[in-house]
């Protein structure tokens, strides 16, 4: 259930936006205040209708300040419209007030009919009949995702988990680490019980192993993620050392919390899936480069694409390293049929340009950056770096001119 298009009207600072998304990757770049985060928030509101219709889950909706305001007066309404690659369309509308005069200014809406019919047929009815079904995963990661919330004691830990728990608070842009720490703890205990029952201490619980696999795939220098008690903490092995994740740098914690949260949601949503990390998902990430060293910025998108092979990523960034990394992954796809000896290139994730979009977001418009002829991104973030280089060159010239005159 991937999102093909988002359209919104009178949402925050913009009168209108109509954006076609990539089935695999959409990258939004632009200056602060241009509206990149607003696009993610609007997507979360649209997706919120999906969650609200599912059992035992609550989505999110409009907030008080989401309706566009000009000259201290709110627009009559705000609307977010969504379309999936399967052709399902729906919209959500927030009215300024409930007066008939305001209602008369609002264009007819699609509503949620198509969406509810799809969810009833594909998720809710099979769930009620106790039949197998695929539960799509959605998740939104904002700029405060590095704030890991590790419980201090085991008291009050629930013993059971339901599939729909995978969608709890999933559109809250903040970190939700605590509840999934509990999931990891319970699954480790379940794995140990089954090892004793089977008399096989090499047995690994499939959904728990999927999470471990995701962590190790994105962090090659880390292994053996597990929970220790007295005191209660989540630890990983780095070389010969055992490290509490709270000891790791902000860059490690930012990315680790995201990878753990997403992989656990996938494993929880579809525990019987042969490859839990390959289930369909839509993931929104604000500032994908947050706290990451340039070396990590170059590889983070490729690592996510490989680790979660059926996930649609919609990302924002300011970083030219991210832009150039996307270009490299697209170029890797374009030469996939060539004979390649370079091991670094061989390991890169190919990114189909037909499944990718990139936009430079401005206050009044969104400009596509994917050149249709060469299928690469026109890097508009390089210009400020060029200006920095020109300033440096001018200062160096002044230095040399003064040395000559001396």
PDB file of C-alpha atoms in Angstrom, residues 157-406:
ATOM      1  CA  UNK A 157       6.040  -5.469  31.272  1.00  0.00           C
ATOM      2  CA  UNK A 158       3.138  -6.969  29.243  1.00  0.00           C
ATOM      3  CA  UNK A 159       3.663 -10.613  28.359  1.00  0.00           C
ATOM      4  CA  UNK A 160       1.818 -10.744  25.047  1.00  0.00           C
ATOM      5  CA  UNK A 161       1.858  -8.715  21.865  1.00  0.00           C
ATOM      6  CA  UNK A 162      -0.701  -8.349  19.081  1.00  0.00           C
ATOM      7  CA  UNK A 163      -0.037  -7.695  15.414  1.00  0.00           C
ATOM      8  CA  UNK A 164      -1.810  -4.342  15.429  1.00  0.00           C
ATOM      9  CA  UNK A 165       0.517  -3.214  18.199  1.00  0.00           C
ATOM     10  CA  UNK A 166       3.033  -2.687  15.385  1.00  0.00           C
ATOM     11  CA  UNK A 167       1.049   0.396  14.359  1.00  0.00           C
ATOM     12  CA  UNK A 168       0.701   1.988  17.796  1.00  0.00           C
ATOM     13  CA  UNK A 169       2.060   5.563  17.867  1.00  0.00           C
ATOM     14  CA  UNK A 170       3.671   4.856  14.524  1.00  0.00           C
ATOM     15  CA  UNK A 171       2.916   8.345  13.156  1.00  0.00           C
ATOM     16  CA  UNK A 172       4.240  10.109  16.236  1.00  0.00           C
ATOM     17  CA  UNK A 173       7.456  11.629  14.859  1.00  0.00           C
ATOM     18  CA  UNK A 174       9.263  11.175  18.204  1.00  0.00           C
ATOM     19  CA  UNK A 175      11.113   8.083  19.356  1.00  0.00           C
ATOM     20  CA  UNK A 176       8.970   5.171  20.588  1.00  0.00           C
ATOM     21  CA  UNK A 177      11.788   2.969  21.840  1.00  0.00           C
ATOM     22  CA  UNK A 178      10.420   1.908  25.238  1.00  0.00           C
ATOM     23  CA  UNK A 179       7.567  -0.333  24.041  1.00  0.00           C
ATOM     24  CA  UNK A 180       9.822  -2.108  21.572  1.00  0.00           C
ATOM     25  CA  UNK A 181      12.512  -2.626  24.186  1.00  0.00           C
ATOM     26  CA  UNK A 182       9.826  -4.615  25.998  1.00  0.00           C
ATOM     27  CA  UNK A 183       9.055  -6.572  22.807  1.00  0.00           C
ATOM     28  CA  UNK A 184      12.735  -7.458  22.373  1.00  0.00           C
ATOM     29  CA  UNK A 185      12.977  -8.538  26.014  1.00  0.00           C
ATOM     30  CA  UNK A 186       9.904 -10.778  25.751  1.00  0.00           C
ATOM     31  CA  UNK A 187      11.070 -12.335  22.483  1.00  0.00           C
ATOM     32  CA  UNK A 188      14.466 -13.137  23.950  1.00  0.00           C
ATOM     33  CA  UNK A 189      12.718 -14.975  26.795  1.00  0.00           C
ATOM     34  CA  UNK A 190      10.489 -16.802  24.310  1.00  0.00           C
ATOM     35  CA  UNK A 191      13.529 -17.798  22.268  1.00  0.00           C
ATOM     36  CA  UNK A 192      15.296 -19.164  25.345  1.00  0.00           C
ATOM     37  CA  UNK A 193      12.213 -21.215  26.311  1.00  0.00           C
ATOM     38  CA  UNK A 194      12.018 -22.748  22.843  1.00  0.00           C
ATOM     39  CA  UNK A 195      15.730 -23.501  22.875  1.00  0.00           C
ATOM     40  CA  UNK A 196      15.225 -25.533  26.077  1.00  0.00           C
ATOM     41  CA  UNK A 197      12.131 -27.271  24.692  1.00  0.00           C
ATOM     42  CA  UNK A 198      13.929 -28.211  21.479  1.00  0.00           C
ATOM     43  CA  UNK A 199      17.223 -28.902  23.272  1.00  0.00           C
ATOM     44  CA  UNK A 200      18.770 -26.803  20.555  1.00  0.00           C
ATOM     45  CA  UNK A 201      20.614 -23.729  21.814  1.00  0.00           C
ATOM     46  CA  UNK A 202      21.358 -22.591  18.280  1.00  0.00           C
ATOM     47  CA  UNK A 203      17.637 -22.112  17.577  1.00  0.00           C
ATOM     48  CA  UNK A 204      16.699 -18.523  16.766  1.00  0.00           C
ATOM     49  CA  UNK A 205      13.218 -17.061  16.853  1.00  0.00           C
ATOM     50  CA  UNK A 206      12.587 -15.903  13.242  1.00  0.00           C
ATOM     51  CA  UNK A 207      11.104 -12.487  14.035  1.00  0.00           C
ATOM     52  CA  UNK A 208      13.821 -11.751  16.607  1.00  0.00           C
ATOM     53  CA  UNK A 209      16.524 -12.861  14.195  1.00  0.00           C
ATOM     54  CA  UNK A 210      15.084 -10.482  11.566  1.00  0.00           C
ATOM     55  CA  UNK A 211      15.638  -7.555  13.944  1.00  0.00           C
ATOM     56  CA  UNK A 212      19.177  -8.688  14.741  1.00  0.00           C
ATOM     57  CA  UNK A 213      19.817  -9.035  11.009  1.00  0.00           C
ATOM     58  CA  UNK A 214      18.654  -5.467  10.382  1.00  0.00           C
ATOM     59  CA  UNK A 215      20.891  -4.044  13.116  1.00  0.00           C
ATOM     60  CA  UNK A 216      23.978  -5.894  11.928  1.00  0.00           C
ATOM     61  CA  UNK A 217      23.282  -5.028   8.271  1.00  0.00           C
ATOM     62  CA  UNK A 218      23.225  -1.283   8.929  1.00  0.00           C
ATOM     63  CA  UNK A 219      26.023  -1.397  11.557  1.00  0.00           C
ATOM     64  CA  UNK A 220      28.687  -3.831  10.266  1.00  0.00           C
ATOM     65  CA  UNK A 221      30.927  -3.157  13.288  1.00  0.00           C
ATOM     66  CA  UNK A 222      28.195  -4.196  15.732  1.00  0.00           C
ATOM     67  CA  UNK A 223      27.052  -7.713  16.648  1.00  0.00           C
ATOM     68  CA  UNK A 224      25.085  -9.638  19.252  1.00  0.00           C
ATOM     69  CA  UNK A 225      22.400  -7.076  20.163  1.00  0.00           C
ATOM     70  CA  UNK A 226      20.687  -8.243  23.362  1.00  0.00           C
ATOM     71  CA  UNK A 227      19.243  -7.148  26.686  1.00  0.00           C
ATOM     72  CA  UNK A 228      21.089  -7.457  30.000  1.00  0.00           C
ATOM     73  CA  UNK A 229      19.597  -7.095  33.474  1.00  0.00           C
ATOM     74  CA  UNK A 230      20.876  -5.738  36.793  1.00  0.00           C
ATOM     75  CA  UNK A 231      20.854  -3.026  35.618  1.00  0.00           C
ATOM     76  CA  UNK A 232      18.344  -3.335  32.779  1.00  0.00           C
ATOM     77  CA  UNK A 233      19.928  -2.184  29.520  1.00  0.00           C
ATOM     78  CA  UNK A 234      20.200  -2.889  25.796  1.00  0.00           C
ATOM     79  CA  UNK A 235      23.736  -3.750  24.744  1.00  0.00           C
ATOM     80  CA  UNK A 236      25.697  -4.562  21.610  1.00  0.00           C
ATOM     81  CA  UNK A 237      29.109  -6.050  20.993  1.00  0.00           C
ATOM     82  CA  UNK A 238      31.687  -3.865  19.249  1.00  0.00           C
ATOM     83  CA  UNK A 239      34.896  -5.815  18.784  1.00  0.00           C
ATOM     84  CA  UNK A 240      35.757  -7.240  22.198  1.00  0.00           C
ATOM     85  CA  UNK A 241      33.643  -4.730  24.110  1.00  0.00           C
ATOM     86  CA  UNK A 242      30.059  -4.877  25.327  1.00  0.00           C
ATOM     87  CA  UNK A 243      28.492  -1.421  25.052  1.00  0.00           C
ATOM     88  CA  UNK A 244      25.270  -0.050  26.498  1.00  0.00           C
ATOM     89  CA  UNK A 245      23.505   1.717  23.608  1.00  0.00           C
ATOM     90  CA  UNK A 246      23.199   4.790  25.835  1.00  0.00           C
ATOM     91  CA  UNK A 247      27.008   5.013  25.649  1.00  0.00           C
ATOM     92  CA  UNK A 248      26.961   5.310  21.871  1.00  0.00           C
ATOM     93  CA  UNK A 249      27.285   8.583  19.991  1.00  0.00           C
ATOM     94  CA  UNK A 250      24.236  10.556  18.877  1.00  0.00           C
ATOM     95  CA  UNK A 251      24.830   9.374  15.316  1.00  0.00           C
ATOM     96  CA  UNK A 252      24.743   5.721  16.384  1.00  0.00           C
ATOM     97  CA  UNK A 253      21.697   6.229  18.609  1.00  0.00           C
ATOM     98  CA  UNK A 254      19.795   8.191  15.960  1.00  0.00           C
ATOM     99  CA  UNK A 255      20.163   5.534  13.308  1.00  0.00           C
ATOM    100  CA  UNK A 256      20.011   2.557  15.681  1.00  0.00           C
ATOM    101  CA  UNK A 257      16.703   3.676  17.211  1.00  0.00           C
ATOM    102  CA  UNK A 258      15.225   4.030  13.716  1.00  0.00           C
ATOM    103  CA  UNK A 259      16.452   0.641  12.461  1.00  0.00           C
ATOM    104  CA  UNK A 260      15.338  -1.160  15.613  1.00  0.00           C
ATOM    105  CA  UNK A 261      11.937   0.500  15.715  1.00  0.00           C
ATOM    106  CA  UNK A 262      11.208  -0.201  12.041  1.00  0.00           C
ATOM    107  CA  UNK A 263      12.472  -3.790  12.022  1.00  0.00           C
ATOM    108  CA  UNK A 264      10.556  -4.645  15.200  1.00  0.00           C
ATOM    109  CA  UNK A 265       7.359  -3.150  13.771  1.00  0.00           C
ATOM    110  CA  UNK A 266       7.802  -5.277  10.663  1.00  0.00           C
ATOM    111  CA  UNK A 267       8.428  -8.438  12.662  1.00  0.00           C
ATOM    112  CA  UNK A 268       5.480  -7.714  14.969  1.00  0.00           C
ATOM    113  CA  UNK A 269       3.070  -6.853  12.136  1.00  0.00           C
ATOM    114  CA  UNK A 270       3.731 -10.028  10.136  1.00  0.00           C
ATOM    115  CA  UNK A 271       5.349 -12.598  12.467  1.00  0.00           C
ATOM    116  CA  UNK A 272       4.715 -15.511  10.078  1.00  0.00           C
ATOM    117  CA  UNK A 273       6.300 -13.784   7.091  1.00  0.00           C
ATOM    118  CA  UNK A 274       9.232 -15.691   5.646  1.00  0.00           C
ATOM    119  CA  UNK A 275      11.163 -12.403   5.335  1.00  0.00           C
ATOM    120  CA  UNK A 276       9.684  -9.921   7.845  1.00  0.00           C
ATOM    121  CA  UNK A 277      12.002  -7.136   6.669  1.00  0.00           C
ATOM    122  CA  UNK A 278      10.626  -7.479   3.129  1.00  0.00           C
ATOM    123  CA  UNK A 279       6.985  -6.723   3.981  1.00  0.00           C
ATOM    124  CA  UNK A 280       5.520  -3.600   2.321  1.00  0.00           C
ATOM    125  CA  UNK A 281       6.062  -0.409   4.307  1.00  0.00           C
ATOM    126  CA  UNK A 282       5.947   3.369   3.978  1.00  0.00           C
ATOM    127  CA  UNK A 283       8.574   5.205   6.027  1.00  0.00           C
ATOM    128  CA  UNK A 284       8.869   8.971   6.494  1.00  0.00           C
ATOM    129  CA  UNK A 285      12.196  10.299   7.809  1.00  0.00           C
ATOM    130  CA  UNK A 286      12.861  13.964   8.530  1.00  0.00           C
ATOM    131  CA  UNK A 287      16.526  14.923   8.100  1.00  0.00           C
ATOM    132  CA  UNK A 288      17.909  11.505   7.248  1.00  0.00           C
ATOM    133  CA  UNK A 289      21.423  12.938   7.753  1.00  0.00           C
ATOM    134  CA  UNK A 290      20.704  13.924  11.387  1.00  0.00           C
ATOM    135  CA  UNK A 291      23.853  13.570  13.550  1.00  0.00           C
ATOM    136  CA  UNK A 292      25.531  11.362  10.922  1.00  0.00           C
ATOM    137  CA  UNK A 293      29.186  11.706   9.925  1.00  0.00           C
ATOM    138  CA  UNK A 294      29.651  12.335   6.152  1.00  0.00           C
ATOM    139  CA  UNK A 295      30.856   8.742   5.685  1.00  0.00           C
ATOM    140  CA  UNK A 296      27.563   7.467   7.128  1.00  0.00           C
ATOM    141  CA  UNK A 297      25.577   9.968   5.107  1.00  0.00           C
ATOM    142  CA  UNK A 298      27.070   8.460   1.960  1.00  0.00           C
ATOM    143  CA  UNK A 299      25.904   4.954   2.829  1.00  0.00           C
ATOM    144  CA  UNK A 300      22.782   5.312   4.995  1.00  0.00           C
ATOM    145  CA  UNK A 301      20.275   5.320   2.114  1.00  0.00           C
ATOM    146  CA  UNK A 302      21.893   2.308   0.457  1.00  0.00           C
ATOM    147  CA  UNK A 303      21.902   0.416   3.758  1.00  0.00           C
ATOM    148  CA  UNK A 304      18.205   1.132   4.303  1.00  0.00           C
ATOM    149  CA  UNK A 305      17.282   0.149   0.727  1.00  0.00           C
ATOM    150  CA  UNK A 306      19.108  -3.182   1.050  1.00  0.00           C
ATOM    151  CA  UNK A 307      17.924  -3.979   4.579  1.00  0.00           C
ATOM    152  CA  UNK A 308      14.264  -3.126   3.865  1.00  0.00           C
ATOM    153  CA  UNK A 309      13.843  -4.164   0.212  1.00  0.00           C
ATOM    154  CA  UNK A 310      10.099  -3.482  -0.130  1.00  0.00           C
ATOM    155  CA  UNK A 311       9.886  -0.193   1.785  1.00  0.00           C
ATOM    156  CA  UNK A 312       8.957   3.162   0.285  1.00  0.00           C
ATOM    157  CA  UNK A 313      11.213   5.806   1.854  1.00  0.00           C
ATOM    158  CA  UNK A 314      10.205   9.482   1.799  1.00  0.00           C
ATOM    159  CA  UNK A 315      13.076  11.540   3.171  1.00  0.00           C
ATOM    160  CA  UNK A 316      14.120  15.121   3.755  1.00  0.00           C
ATOM    161  CA  UNK A 317      17.710  16.341   3.876  1.00  0.00           C
ATOM    162  CA  UNK A 318      19.978  19.380   3.643  1.00  0.00           C
ATOM    163  CA  UNK A 319      23.068  17.343   2.898  1.00  0.00           C
ATOM    164  CA  UNK A 320      24.891  17.285  -0.460  1.00  0.00           C
ATOM    165  CA  UNK A 321      26.378  13.952   0.632  1.00  0.00           C
ATOM    166  CA  UNK A 322      22.887  12.453   0.652  1.00  0.00           C
ATOM    167  CA  UNK A 323      22.165  13.858  -2.813  1.00  0.00           C
ATOM    168  CA  UNK A 324      25.381  12.490  -4.265  1.00  0.00           C
ATOM    169  CA  UNK A 325      24.780   9.127  -2.571  1.00  0.00           C
ATOM    170  CA  UNK A 326      21.368   8.893  -4.265  1.00  0.00           C
ATOM    171  CA  UNK A 327      23.020   9.707  -7.586  1.00  0.00           C
ATOM    172  CA  UNK A 328      25.544   6.922  -7.003  1.00  0.00           C
ATOM    173  CA  UNK A 329      22.805   4.379  -6.291  1.00  0.00           C
ATOM    174  CA  UNK A 330      20.902   5.419  -9.418  1.00  0.00           C
ATOM    175  CA  UNK A 331      24.096   5.211 -11.494  1.00  0.00           C
ATOM    176  CA  UNK A 332      24.702   1.754 -10.024  1.00  0.00           C
ATOM    177  CA  UNK A 333      21.331   0.661 -11.425  1.00  0.00           C
ATOM    178  CA  UNK A 334      22.189   2.117 -14.826  1.00  0.00           C
ATOM    179  CA  UNK A 335      25.355  -0.021 -15.056  1.00  0.00           C
ATOM    180  CA  UNK A 336      23.899  -3.147 -13.423  1.00  0.00           C
ATOM    181  CA  UNK A 337      24.351  -5.220 -16.604  1.00  0.00           C
ATOM    182  CA  UNK A 338      28.012  -4.233 -17.036  1.00  0.00           C
ATOM    183  CA  UNK A 339      30.933  -6.331 -15.848  1.00  0.00           C
ATOM    184  CA  UNK A 340      32.151  -4.746 -12.604  1.00  0.00           C
ATOM    185  CA  UNK A 341      35.267  -5.718 -10.678  1.00  0.00           C
ATOM    186  CA  UNK A 342      35.300  -2.934  -8.114  1.00  0.00           C
ATOM    187  CA  UNK A 343      34.067  -4.518  -4.862  1.00  0.00           C
ATOM    188  CA  UNK A 344      32.819  -1.228  -3.421  1.00  0.00           C
ATOM    189  CA  UNK A 345      30.638  -0.636  -6.467  1.00  0.00           C
ATOM    190  CA  UNK A 346      29.420  -4.245  -6.446  1.00  0.00           C
ATOM    191  CA  UNK A 347      28.093  -3.809  -2.898  1.00  0.00           C
ATOM    192  CA  UNK A 348      26.140  -0.645  -3.690  1.00  0.00           C
ATOM    193  CA  UNK A 349      22.349  -0.824  -3.755  1.00  0.00           C
ATOM    194  CA  UNK A 350      20.974  -0.260  -7.293  1.00  0.00           C
ATOM    195  CA  UNK A 351      18.177   2.317  -7.281  1.00  0.00           C
ATOM    196  CA  UNK A 352      15.801   2.273 -10.241  1.00  0.00           C
ATOM    197  CA  UNK A 353      15.366   5.905 -11.396  1.00  0.00           C
ATOM    198  CA  UNK A 354      11.796   5.091 -12.478  1.00  0.00           C
ATOM    199  CA  UNK A 355      11.006   4.296  -8.824  1.00  0.00           C
ATOM    200  CA  UNK A 356      12.715   7.436  -7.498  1.00  0.00           C
ATOM    201  CA  UNK A 357      11.810  11.103  -7.187  1.00  0.00           C
ATOM    202  CA  UNK A 358      13.718  14.130  -5.934  1.00  0.00           C
ATOM    203  CA  UNK A 359      12.387  17.639  -5.380  1.00  0.00           C
ATOM    204  CA  UNK A 360      13.841  20.985  -4.410  1.00  0.00           C
ATOM    205  CA  UNK A 361      11.144  22.380  -2.124  1.00  0.00           C
ATOM    206  CA  UNK A 362      10.578  26.129  -2.120  1.00  0.00           C
ATOM    207  CA  UNK A 363       7.978  28.196  -0.295  1.00  0.00           C
ATOM    208  CA  UNK A 364       5.835  28.584  -3.406  1.00  0.00           C
ATOM    209  CA  UNK A 365       6.721  25.568  -5.544  1.00  0.00           C
ATOM    210  CA  UNK A 366       8.425  22.177  -5.775  1.00  0.00           C
ATOM    211  CA  UNK A 367      10.964  21.641  -8.560  1.00  0.00           C
ATOM    212  CA  UNK A 368      11.794  18.136  -9.785  1.00  0.00           C
ATOM    213  CA  UNK A 369      15.551  17.532  -9.670  1.00  0.00           C
ATOM    214  CA  UNK A 370      15.670  14.215 -11.507  1.00  0.00           C
ATOM    215  CA  UNK A 371      16.949  14.952 -15.008  1.00  0.00           C
ATOM    216  CA  UNK A 372      14.846  12.862 -17.452  1.00  0.00           C
ATOM    217  CA  UNK A 373      17.750  12.446 -19.893  1.00  0.00           C
ATOM    218  CA  UNK A 374      20.582  11.352 -17.610  1.00  0.00           C
ATOM    219  CA  UNK A 375      18.323  10.076 -14.773  1.00  0.00           C
ATOM    220  CA  UNK A 376      20.447  11.810 -12.155  1.00  0.00           C
ATOM    221  CA  UNK A 377      19.725  14.511  -9.594  1.00  0.00           C
ATOM    222  CA  UNK A 378      20.703  18.077 -10.407  1.00  0.00           C
ATOM    223  CA  UNK A 379      22.447  18.996  -7.164  1.00  0.00           C
ATOM    224  CA  UNK A 380      21.221  22.463  -6.220  1.00  0.00           C
ATOM    225  CA  UNK A 381      22.818  22.145  -2.800  1.00  0.00           C
ATOM    226  CA  UNK A 382      26.293  22.305  -4.331  1.00  0.00           C
ATOM    227  CA  UNK A 383      25.919  26.014  -5.147  1.00  0.00           C
ATOM    228  CA  UNK A 384      26.469  27.239  -1.545  1.00  0.00           C
ATOM    229  CA  UNK A 385      29.608  25.076  -1.379  1.00  0.00           C
ATOM    230  CA  UNK A 386      30.830  26.594  -4.645  1.00  0.00           C
ATOM    231  CA  UNK A 387      30.339  30.046  -3.132  1.00  0.00           C
ATOM    232  CA  UNK A 388      32.363  29.015  -0.061  1.00  0.00           C
ATOM    233  CA  UNK A 389      35.128  27.843  -2.372  1.00  0.00           C
ATOM    234  CA  UNK A 390      35.059  31.127  -4.289  1.00  0.00           C
ATOM    235  CA  UNK A 391      35.380  33.121  -1.058  1.00  0.00           C
ATOM    236  CA  UNK A 392      38.324  30.949  -0.009  1.00  0.00           C
ATOM    237  CA  UNK A 393      39.983  31.394  -3.420  1.00  0.00           C
ATOM    238  CA  UNK A 394      39.612  35.194  -3.174  1.00  0.00           C
ATOM    239  CA  UNK A 395      41.207  35.230   0.296  1.00  0.00           C
ATOM    240  CA  UNK A 396      44.051  33.021  -0.943  1.00  0.00           C
ATOM    241  CA  UNK A 397      44.633  35.406  -3.865  1.00  0.00           C
ATOM    242  CA  UNK A 398      44.831  38.331  -1.418  1.00  0.00           C
ATOM    243  CA  UNK A 399      47.357  36.397   0.636  1.00  0.00           C
ATOM    244  CA  UNK A 400      49.552  35.668  -2.405  1.00  0.00           C
ATOM    245  CA  UNK A 401      49.308  39.236  -3.718  1.00  0.00           C
ATOM    246  CA  UNK A 402      50.499  40.608  -0.375  1.00  0.00           C
ATOM    247  CA  UNK A 403      53.408  38.158  -0.261  1.00  0.00           C
ATOM    248  CA  UNK A 404      54.503  39.255  -3.719  1.00  0.00           C
ATOM    249  CA  UNK A 405      54.360  42.944  -2.774  1.00  0.00           C
ATOM    250  CA  UNK A 406      56.322  42.255   0.413  1.00  0.00           C
TER     251      UNK A 406
END
